Coordinates of C-alpha atoms and ligand atoms in Angstrom, one line a residue:
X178 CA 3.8 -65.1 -18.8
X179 CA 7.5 -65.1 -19.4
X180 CA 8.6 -65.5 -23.1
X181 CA 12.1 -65.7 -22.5
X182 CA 14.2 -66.4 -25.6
X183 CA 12.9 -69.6 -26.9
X184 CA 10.4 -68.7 -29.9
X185 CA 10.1 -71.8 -30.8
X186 CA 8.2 -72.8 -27.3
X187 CA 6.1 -70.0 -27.7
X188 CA 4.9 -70.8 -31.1
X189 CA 3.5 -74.3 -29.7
X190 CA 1.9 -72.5 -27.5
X191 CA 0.3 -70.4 -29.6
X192 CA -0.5 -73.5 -31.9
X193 CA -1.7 -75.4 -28.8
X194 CA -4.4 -73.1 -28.2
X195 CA -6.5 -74.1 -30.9
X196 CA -9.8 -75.9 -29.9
X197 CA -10.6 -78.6 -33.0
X198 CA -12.9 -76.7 -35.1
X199 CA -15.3 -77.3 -37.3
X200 CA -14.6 -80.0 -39.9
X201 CA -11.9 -80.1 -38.1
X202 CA -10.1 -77.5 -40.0
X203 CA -6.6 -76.8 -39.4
X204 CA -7.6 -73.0 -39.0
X205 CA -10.6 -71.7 -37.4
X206 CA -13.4 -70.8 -40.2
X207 CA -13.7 -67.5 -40.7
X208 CA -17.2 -66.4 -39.3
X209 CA -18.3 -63.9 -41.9
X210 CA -21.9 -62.8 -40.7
X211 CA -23.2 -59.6 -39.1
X212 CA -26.0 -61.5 -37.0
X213 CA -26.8 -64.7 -35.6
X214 CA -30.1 -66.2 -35.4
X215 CA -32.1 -68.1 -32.7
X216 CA -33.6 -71.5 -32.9
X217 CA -36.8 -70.3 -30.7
X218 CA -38.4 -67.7 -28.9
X219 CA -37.3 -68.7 -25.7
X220 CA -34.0 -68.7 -26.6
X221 CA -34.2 -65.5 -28.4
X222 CA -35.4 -63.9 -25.0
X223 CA -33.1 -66.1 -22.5
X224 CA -30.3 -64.7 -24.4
X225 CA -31.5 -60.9 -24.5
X226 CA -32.3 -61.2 -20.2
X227 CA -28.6 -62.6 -20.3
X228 CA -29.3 -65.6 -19.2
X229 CA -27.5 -67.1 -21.6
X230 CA -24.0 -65.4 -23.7
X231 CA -23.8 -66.4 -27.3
X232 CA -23.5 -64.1 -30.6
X233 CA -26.3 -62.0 -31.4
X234 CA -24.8 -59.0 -33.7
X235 CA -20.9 -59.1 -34.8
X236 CA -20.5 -55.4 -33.8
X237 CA -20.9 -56.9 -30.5
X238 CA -19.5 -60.5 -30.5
X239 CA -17.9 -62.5 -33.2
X240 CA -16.6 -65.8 -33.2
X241 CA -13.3 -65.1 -35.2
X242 CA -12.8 -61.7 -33.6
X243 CA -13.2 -63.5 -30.4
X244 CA -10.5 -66.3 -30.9
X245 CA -8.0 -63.6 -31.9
X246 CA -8.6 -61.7 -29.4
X247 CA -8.4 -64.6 -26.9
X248 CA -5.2 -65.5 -28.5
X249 CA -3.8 -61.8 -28.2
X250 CA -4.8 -61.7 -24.1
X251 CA -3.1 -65.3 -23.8
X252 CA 0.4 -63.5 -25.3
X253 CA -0.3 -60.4 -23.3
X254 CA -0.6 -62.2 -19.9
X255 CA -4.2 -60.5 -19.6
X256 CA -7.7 -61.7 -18.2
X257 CA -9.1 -60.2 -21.6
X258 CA -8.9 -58.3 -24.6
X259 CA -11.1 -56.6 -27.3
X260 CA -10.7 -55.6 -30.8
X261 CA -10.9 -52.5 -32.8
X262 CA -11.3 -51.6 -36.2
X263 CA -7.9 -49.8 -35.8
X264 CA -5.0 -48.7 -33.4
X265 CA -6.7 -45.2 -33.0
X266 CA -10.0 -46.8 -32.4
X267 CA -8.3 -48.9 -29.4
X268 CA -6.5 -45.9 -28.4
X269 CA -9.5 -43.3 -28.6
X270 CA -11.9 -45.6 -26.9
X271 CA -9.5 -46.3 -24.2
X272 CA -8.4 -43.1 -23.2
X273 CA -12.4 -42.1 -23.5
X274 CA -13.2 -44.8 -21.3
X275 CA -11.8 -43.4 -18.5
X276 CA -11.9 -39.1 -18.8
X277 CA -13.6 -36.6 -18.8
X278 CA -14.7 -33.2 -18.8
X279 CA -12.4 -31.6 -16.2
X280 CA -9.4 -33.9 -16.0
X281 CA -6.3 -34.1 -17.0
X282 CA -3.9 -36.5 -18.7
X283 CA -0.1 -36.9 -18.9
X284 CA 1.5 -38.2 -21.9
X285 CA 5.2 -38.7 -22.7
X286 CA 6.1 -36.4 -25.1
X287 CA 6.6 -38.3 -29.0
X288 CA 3.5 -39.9 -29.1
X289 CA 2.3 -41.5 -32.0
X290 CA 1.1 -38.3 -33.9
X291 CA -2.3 -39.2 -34.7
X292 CA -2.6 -40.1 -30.7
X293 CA -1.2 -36.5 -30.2
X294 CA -3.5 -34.8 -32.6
X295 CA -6.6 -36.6 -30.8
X296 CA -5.7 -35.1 -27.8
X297 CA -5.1 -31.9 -29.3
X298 CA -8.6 -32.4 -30.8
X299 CA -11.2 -34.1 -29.9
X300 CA -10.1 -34.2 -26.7
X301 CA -9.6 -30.5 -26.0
X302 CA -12.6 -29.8 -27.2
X303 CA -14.3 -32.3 -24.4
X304 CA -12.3 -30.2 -22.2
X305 CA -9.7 -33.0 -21.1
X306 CA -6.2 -31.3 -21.1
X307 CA -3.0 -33.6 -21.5
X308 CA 0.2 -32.4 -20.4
X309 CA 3.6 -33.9 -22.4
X310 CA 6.6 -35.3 -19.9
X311 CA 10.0 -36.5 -20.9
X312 CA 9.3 -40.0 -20.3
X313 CA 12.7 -40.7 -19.4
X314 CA 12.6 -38.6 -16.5
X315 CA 10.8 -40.2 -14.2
X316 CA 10.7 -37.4 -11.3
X317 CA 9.3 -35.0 -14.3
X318 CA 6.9 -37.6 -14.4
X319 CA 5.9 -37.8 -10.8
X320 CA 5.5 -34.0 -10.6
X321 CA 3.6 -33.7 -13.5
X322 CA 0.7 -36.2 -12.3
X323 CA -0.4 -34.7 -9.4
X324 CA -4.0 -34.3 -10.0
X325 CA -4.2 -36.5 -13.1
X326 CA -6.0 -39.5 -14.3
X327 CA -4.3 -40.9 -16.7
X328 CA -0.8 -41.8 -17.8
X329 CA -0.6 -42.4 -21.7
X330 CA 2.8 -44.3 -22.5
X331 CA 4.5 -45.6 -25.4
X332 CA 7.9 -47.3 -25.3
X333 CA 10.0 -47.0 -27.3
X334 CA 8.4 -44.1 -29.5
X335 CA 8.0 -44.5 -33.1
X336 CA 10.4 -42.4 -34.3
X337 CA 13.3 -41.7 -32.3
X338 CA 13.1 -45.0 -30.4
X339 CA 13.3 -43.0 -26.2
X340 CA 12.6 -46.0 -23.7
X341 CA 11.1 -45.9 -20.7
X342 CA 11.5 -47.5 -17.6
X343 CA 7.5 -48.8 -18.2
X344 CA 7.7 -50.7 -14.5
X345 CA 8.7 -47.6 -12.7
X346 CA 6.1 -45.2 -14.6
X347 CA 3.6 -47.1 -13.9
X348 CA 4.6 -47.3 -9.7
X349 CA 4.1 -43.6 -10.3
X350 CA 0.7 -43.8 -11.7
X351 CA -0.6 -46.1 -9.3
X352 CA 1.2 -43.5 -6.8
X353 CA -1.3 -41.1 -8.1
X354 CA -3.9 -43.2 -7.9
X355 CA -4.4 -43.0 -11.7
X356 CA -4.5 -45.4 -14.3
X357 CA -1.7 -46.1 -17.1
X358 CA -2.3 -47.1 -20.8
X359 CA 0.6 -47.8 -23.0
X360 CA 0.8 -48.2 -26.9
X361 CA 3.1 -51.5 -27.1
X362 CA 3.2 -51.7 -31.1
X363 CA 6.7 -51.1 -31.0
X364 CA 8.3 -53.9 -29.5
X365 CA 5.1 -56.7 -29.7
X366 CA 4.0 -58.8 -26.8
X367 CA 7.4 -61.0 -27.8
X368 CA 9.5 -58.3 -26.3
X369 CA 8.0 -56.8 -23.8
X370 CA 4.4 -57.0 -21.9
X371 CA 3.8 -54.2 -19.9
X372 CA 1.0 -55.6 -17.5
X373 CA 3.6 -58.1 -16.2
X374 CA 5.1 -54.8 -15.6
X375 CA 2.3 -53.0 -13.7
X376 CA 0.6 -51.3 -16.3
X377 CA -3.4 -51.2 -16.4
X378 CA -4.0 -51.4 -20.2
X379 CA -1.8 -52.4 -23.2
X380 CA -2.9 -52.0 -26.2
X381 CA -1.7 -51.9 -29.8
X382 CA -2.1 -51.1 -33.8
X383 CA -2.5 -54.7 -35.0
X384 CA -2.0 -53.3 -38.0
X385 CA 1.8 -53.7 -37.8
X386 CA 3.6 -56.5 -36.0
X387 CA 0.7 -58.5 -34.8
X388 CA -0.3 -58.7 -38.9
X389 CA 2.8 -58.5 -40.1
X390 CA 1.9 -58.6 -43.7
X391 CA 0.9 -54.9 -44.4
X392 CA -2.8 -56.3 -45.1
X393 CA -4.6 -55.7 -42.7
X394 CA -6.1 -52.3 -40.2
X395 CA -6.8 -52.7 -37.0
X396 CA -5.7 -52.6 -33.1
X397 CA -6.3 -54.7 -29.6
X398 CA -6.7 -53.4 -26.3
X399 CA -5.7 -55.8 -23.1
X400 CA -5.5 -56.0 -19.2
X401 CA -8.0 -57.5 -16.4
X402 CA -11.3 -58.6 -16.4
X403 CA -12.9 -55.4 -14.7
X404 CA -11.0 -52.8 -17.1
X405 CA -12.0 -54.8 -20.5
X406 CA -15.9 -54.7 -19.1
X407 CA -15.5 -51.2 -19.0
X408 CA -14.2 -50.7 -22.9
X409 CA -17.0 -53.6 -23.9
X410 CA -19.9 -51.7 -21.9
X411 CA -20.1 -48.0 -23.5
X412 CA -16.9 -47.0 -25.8
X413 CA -16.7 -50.6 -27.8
X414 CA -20.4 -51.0 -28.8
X415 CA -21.1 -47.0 -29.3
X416 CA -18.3 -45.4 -30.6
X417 CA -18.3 -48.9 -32.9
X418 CA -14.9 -49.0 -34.1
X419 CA -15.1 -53.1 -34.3
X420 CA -12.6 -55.3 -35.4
X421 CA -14.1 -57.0 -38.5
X422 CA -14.0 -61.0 -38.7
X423 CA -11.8 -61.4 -41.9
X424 CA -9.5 -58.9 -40.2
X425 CA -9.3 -60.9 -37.1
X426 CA -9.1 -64.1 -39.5
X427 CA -5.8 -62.3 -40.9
X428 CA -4.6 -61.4 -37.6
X429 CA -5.0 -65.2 -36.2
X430 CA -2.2 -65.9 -39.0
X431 CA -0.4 -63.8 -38.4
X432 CA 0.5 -64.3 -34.5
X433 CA 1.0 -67.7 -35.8
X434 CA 4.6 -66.3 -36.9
X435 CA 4.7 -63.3 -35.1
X436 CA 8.0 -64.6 -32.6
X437 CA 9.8 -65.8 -35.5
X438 CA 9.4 -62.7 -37.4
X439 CA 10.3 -60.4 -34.2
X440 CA 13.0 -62.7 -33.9
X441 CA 14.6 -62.0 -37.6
X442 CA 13.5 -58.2 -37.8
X443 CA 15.5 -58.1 -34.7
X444 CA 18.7 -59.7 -36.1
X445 CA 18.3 -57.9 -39.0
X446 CA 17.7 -54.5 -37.3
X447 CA 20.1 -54.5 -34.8
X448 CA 23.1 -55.5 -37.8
X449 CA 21.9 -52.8 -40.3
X450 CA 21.8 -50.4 -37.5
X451 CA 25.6 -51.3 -35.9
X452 CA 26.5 -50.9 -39.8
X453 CA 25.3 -47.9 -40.0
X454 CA 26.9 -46.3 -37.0
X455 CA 30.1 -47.0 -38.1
X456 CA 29.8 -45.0 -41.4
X457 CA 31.0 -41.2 -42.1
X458 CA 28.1 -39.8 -43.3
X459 CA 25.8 -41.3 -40.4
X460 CA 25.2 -38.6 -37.1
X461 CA 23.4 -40.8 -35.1
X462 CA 21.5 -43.9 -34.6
X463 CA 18.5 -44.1 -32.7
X464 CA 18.2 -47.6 -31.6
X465 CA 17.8 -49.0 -28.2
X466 CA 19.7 -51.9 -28.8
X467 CA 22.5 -49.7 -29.1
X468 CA 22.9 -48.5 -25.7
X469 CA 25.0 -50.2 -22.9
X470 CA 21.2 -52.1 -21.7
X471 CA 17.7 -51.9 -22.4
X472 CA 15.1 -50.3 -20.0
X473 CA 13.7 -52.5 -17.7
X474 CA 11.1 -55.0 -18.9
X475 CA 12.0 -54.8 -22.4
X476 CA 13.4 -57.9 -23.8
X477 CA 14.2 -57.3 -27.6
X478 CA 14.2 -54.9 -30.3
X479 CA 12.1 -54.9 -33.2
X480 CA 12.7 -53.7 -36.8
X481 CA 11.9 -49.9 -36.5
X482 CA 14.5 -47.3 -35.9
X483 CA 16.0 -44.6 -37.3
X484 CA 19.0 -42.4 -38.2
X485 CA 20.7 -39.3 -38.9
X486 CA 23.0 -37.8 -41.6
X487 CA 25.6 -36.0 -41.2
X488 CA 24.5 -32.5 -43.2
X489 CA 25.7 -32.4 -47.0
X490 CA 24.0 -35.7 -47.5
X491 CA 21.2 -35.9 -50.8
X492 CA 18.4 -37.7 -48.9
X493 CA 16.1 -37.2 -52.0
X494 CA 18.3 -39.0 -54.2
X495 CA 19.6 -41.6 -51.5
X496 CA 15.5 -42.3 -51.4
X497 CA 15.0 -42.5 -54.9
X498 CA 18.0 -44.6 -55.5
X499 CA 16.7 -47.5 -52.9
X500 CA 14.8 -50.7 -54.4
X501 CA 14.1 -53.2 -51.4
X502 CA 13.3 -50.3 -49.2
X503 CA 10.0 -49.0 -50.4
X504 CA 8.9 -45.0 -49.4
X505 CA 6.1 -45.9 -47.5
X506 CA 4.3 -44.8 -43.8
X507 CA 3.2 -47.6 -41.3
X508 CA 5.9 -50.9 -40.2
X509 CA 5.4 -54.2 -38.9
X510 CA 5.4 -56.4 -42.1
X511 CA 7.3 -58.0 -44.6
X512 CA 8.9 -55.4 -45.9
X513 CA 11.7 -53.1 -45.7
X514 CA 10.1 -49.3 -45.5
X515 CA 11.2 -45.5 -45.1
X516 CA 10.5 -42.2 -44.4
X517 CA 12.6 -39.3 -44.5
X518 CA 12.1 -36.9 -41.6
X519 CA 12.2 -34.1 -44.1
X520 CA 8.9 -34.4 -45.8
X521 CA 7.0 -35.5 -42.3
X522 CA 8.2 -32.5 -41.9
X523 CA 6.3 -30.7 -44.6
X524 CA 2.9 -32.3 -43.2
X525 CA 1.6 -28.6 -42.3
X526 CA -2.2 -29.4 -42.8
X527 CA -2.5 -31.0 -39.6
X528 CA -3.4 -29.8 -36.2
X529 CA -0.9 -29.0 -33.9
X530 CA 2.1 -29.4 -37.4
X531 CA 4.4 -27.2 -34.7
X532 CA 4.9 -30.2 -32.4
X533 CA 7.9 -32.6 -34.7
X534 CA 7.7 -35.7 -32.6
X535 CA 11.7 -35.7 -32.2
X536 CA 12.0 -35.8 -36.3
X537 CA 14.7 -34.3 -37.6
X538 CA 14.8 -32.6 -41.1
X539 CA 18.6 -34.9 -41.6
X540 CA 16.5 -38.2 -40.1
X541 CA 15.6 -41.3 -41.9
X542 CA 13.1 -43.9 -40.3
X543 CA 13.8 -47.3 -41.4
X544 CA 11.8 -50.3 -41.2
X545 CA 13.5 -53.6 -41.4
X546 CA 11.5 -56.3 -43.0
X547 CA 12.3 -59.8 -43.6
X548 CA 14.4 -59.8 -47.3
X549 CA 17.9 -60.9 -45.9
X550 CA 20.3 -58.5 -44.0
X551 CA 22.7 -58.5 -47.0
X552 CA 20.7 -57.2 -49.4
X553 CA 19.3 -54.7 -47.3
X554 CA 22.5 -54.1 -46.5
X555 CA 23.8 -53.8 -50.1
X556 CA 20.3 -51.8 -51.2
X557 CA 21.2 -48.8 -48.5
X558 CA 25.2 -48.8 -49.3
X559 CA 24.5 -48.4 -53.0
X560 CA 21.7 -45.8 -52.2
X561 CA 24.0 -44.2 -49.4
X562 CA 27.2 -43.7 -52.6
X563 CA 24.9 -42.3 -54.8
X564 CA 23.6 -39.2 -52.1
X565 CA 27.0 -38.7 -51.1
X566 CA 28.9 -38.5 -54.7
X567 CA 29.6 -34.8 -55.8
X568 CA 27.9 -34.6 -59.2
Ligands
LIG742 C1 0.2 -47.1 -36.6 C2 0.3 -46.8 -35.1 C3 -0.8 -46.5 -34.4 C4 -2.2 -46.4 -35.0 O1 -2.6 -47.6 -35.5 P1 -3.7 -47.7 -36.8 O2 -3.9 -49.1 -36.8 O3 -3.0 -47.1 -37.9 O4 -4.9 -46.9 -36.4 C5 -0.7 -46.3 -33.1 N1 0.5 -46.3 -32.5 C6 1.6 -46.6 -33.1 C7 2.9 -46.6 -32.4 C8 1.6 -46.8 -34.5 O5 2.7 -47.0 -35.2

């Protein structure tokens, strides 16, 4: 499916999909229940020889879950799609899906961490080695698949925003004769759908964009018909990390919105981050909207990027000074977040605490929510005089 520019079309669409439902409510009911029963004994037992598909325990089908994640293929431009009880659930059960003992993964390098530490994990420990590429370098790339199964991408990263050419990685998987996954949180099914772009699997934490209200956990794996079967056959029932109904009821509101949201965490983004290039104290921005084009296939921006200060800057009192942006982890809702690199930095207790993701100890993530651009704006100025005044 091709989005173009023209939210507004897309959220018909999205509108359009709805079947009338019962009482013909505006929105679909909510489908609370962990089982379903059977009017009979025949149908009881025509439904466990599969001669007929209809709920029988939410862990394995659910109504609600089911309409999001109908809704979630539709935007994807996928046969199908299942969903988890988180991102790391979709991502865990999808990379499990498809290795095993004995072979071999390549990654791009600045994963999302808790993807990295999995592999460094749980993973190692099934003997299933992954080897970290430059993801820009797409003949680094090529070399380093030979004998692997699986490409894992994400583009752009989470923290210092490197973009792939996604269409041209995947050619090299399918070279290989292996299969590619990519973690598309980042820039949503509004800006960029990776299966249009060759990919095998897309999948996402719904917990950021496609919510987009900070309330709700959860993630959403997509491509065709054969690859979905394979997720819904052993990892989705038996590892069990389900998607539960009110989540998915939650989720159904919020891709209700989710193009005009990308659309104004884009505008806003892309303005704080031109304003923030232009300052003294500011090193470098890491924004892909900044560069001459975008890669390939991507067709926005989003509201996560980040940034660098020049050294001599007081990041712990141009943090405590802010009042729209809030110190918090995650993105993808309403509002405006950071992080400073410095104490992601400090995170020692985890496996693998050498590997820094591309974080700098002089880097700031921001996440641009929805409050206005000019007080943003005039939140991170005010913070910005503060860290820089000489006491
Ligand atoms: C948050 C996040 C995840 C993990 O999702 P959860 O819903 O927190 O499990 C995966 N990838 C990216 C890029 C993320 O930001």
């Amino acid at each position: 499916m091709s989005h173009g520019s023209d939210f507004y079309d897309l959220a018909s669409l999205i509108v359009a999909h709805d079947a009338p439902h019962a009482f013909e409510a505006v929105v679909p009911p909510i489908v609370q229940t962990s089982l379903f029963t059977f009017s009979s004994y025949e149908e009881m037992v025509a439904t466990y020889r599969g001669e007929k598909a209809r709920p029988v325990y939410t862990r394995g089908l659910n109504p609600t879950v089911r309409f999001f994640e109908e809704m979630l293929a539709k935007l994807e431009g996928a046969e199908d799609a299942l969903g988890f009880a988180s991102g790391m659930a979709a991502i865990s059960a999808s990379v499990l899906s498809f290795v095993g003992p004995g072979d071999r993964i390549v990654a791009v390098r600045h994963v999302y961490p808790d993807a990295f530490r999995l592999f460094g994990t749980l993973l190692k420990r099934l003997q299933i080695e992954v080897t970290y590429v430059d993801g820009r370098d797409e003949a680094a790339v090529d070399k380093a698949m030979a004998g692997a199964k699986l490409l894992y991408l994400e583009s752009p990263t989470s923290w210092v925003m490197e973009a792939h050419d996604v269409g041209a990685l995947a050619a090299v998987a399918r070279r290989h004769g292996a299969l590619s996954v990519i973690d598309n949180s980042w820039a949503s099914p509004i800006f960029q759908n990776p299966l249009s772009l060759g990919v095998d699997l897309v999948l996402h934490s719904a917990s950021k964009y496609l919510g987009g209200h900070s309330d709700v956990v959860s993630g959403v794996v997509a491509g065709s018909k054969a690859l979905i079967d394979r997720l819904r056959a052993e990892a989705y029932p038996y590892l069990g990390g389900k998607m539960s109904p009110f989540d998915a009821w939650l989720l159904i509101r919020g891709l209700r919105t989710l193009p005009l949201r990308m659309a104004a965490h884009q505008a806003s983004a892309l303005e704080i981050a031109t304003r923030l290039k232009a300052l003294d104290v500011v090193e470098t921005v890491c924004h892909p909207g900044l560069a001459n084009q975008l890669p390939p296939g991507l067709n926005g921006t989003s509201g996560l990027f980040s940034f660098i200060f020049k050294p001599g800057v007081d990041i712990r009192a141009f943090a405590n000074h802010l009042k729209l942006f809030k110190l918090g982890v995650s993105w993808g809702g309403h509002e405006s977040l950071i992080v400073p690199g410095e104490v992601v930095l400090e995170q020692k207790a985890q496996p693998n605490s050498a590997h820094t993701f591309g974080i700098s100890e002089r880097s700031v993530r921001l996440h641009v929510g929805l409050e206005g651009t000019e007080a943003l704006w005039a939140d991170l100025t005010s913070a910005i005089e503060v860290a820089t005044t000489p006491l």
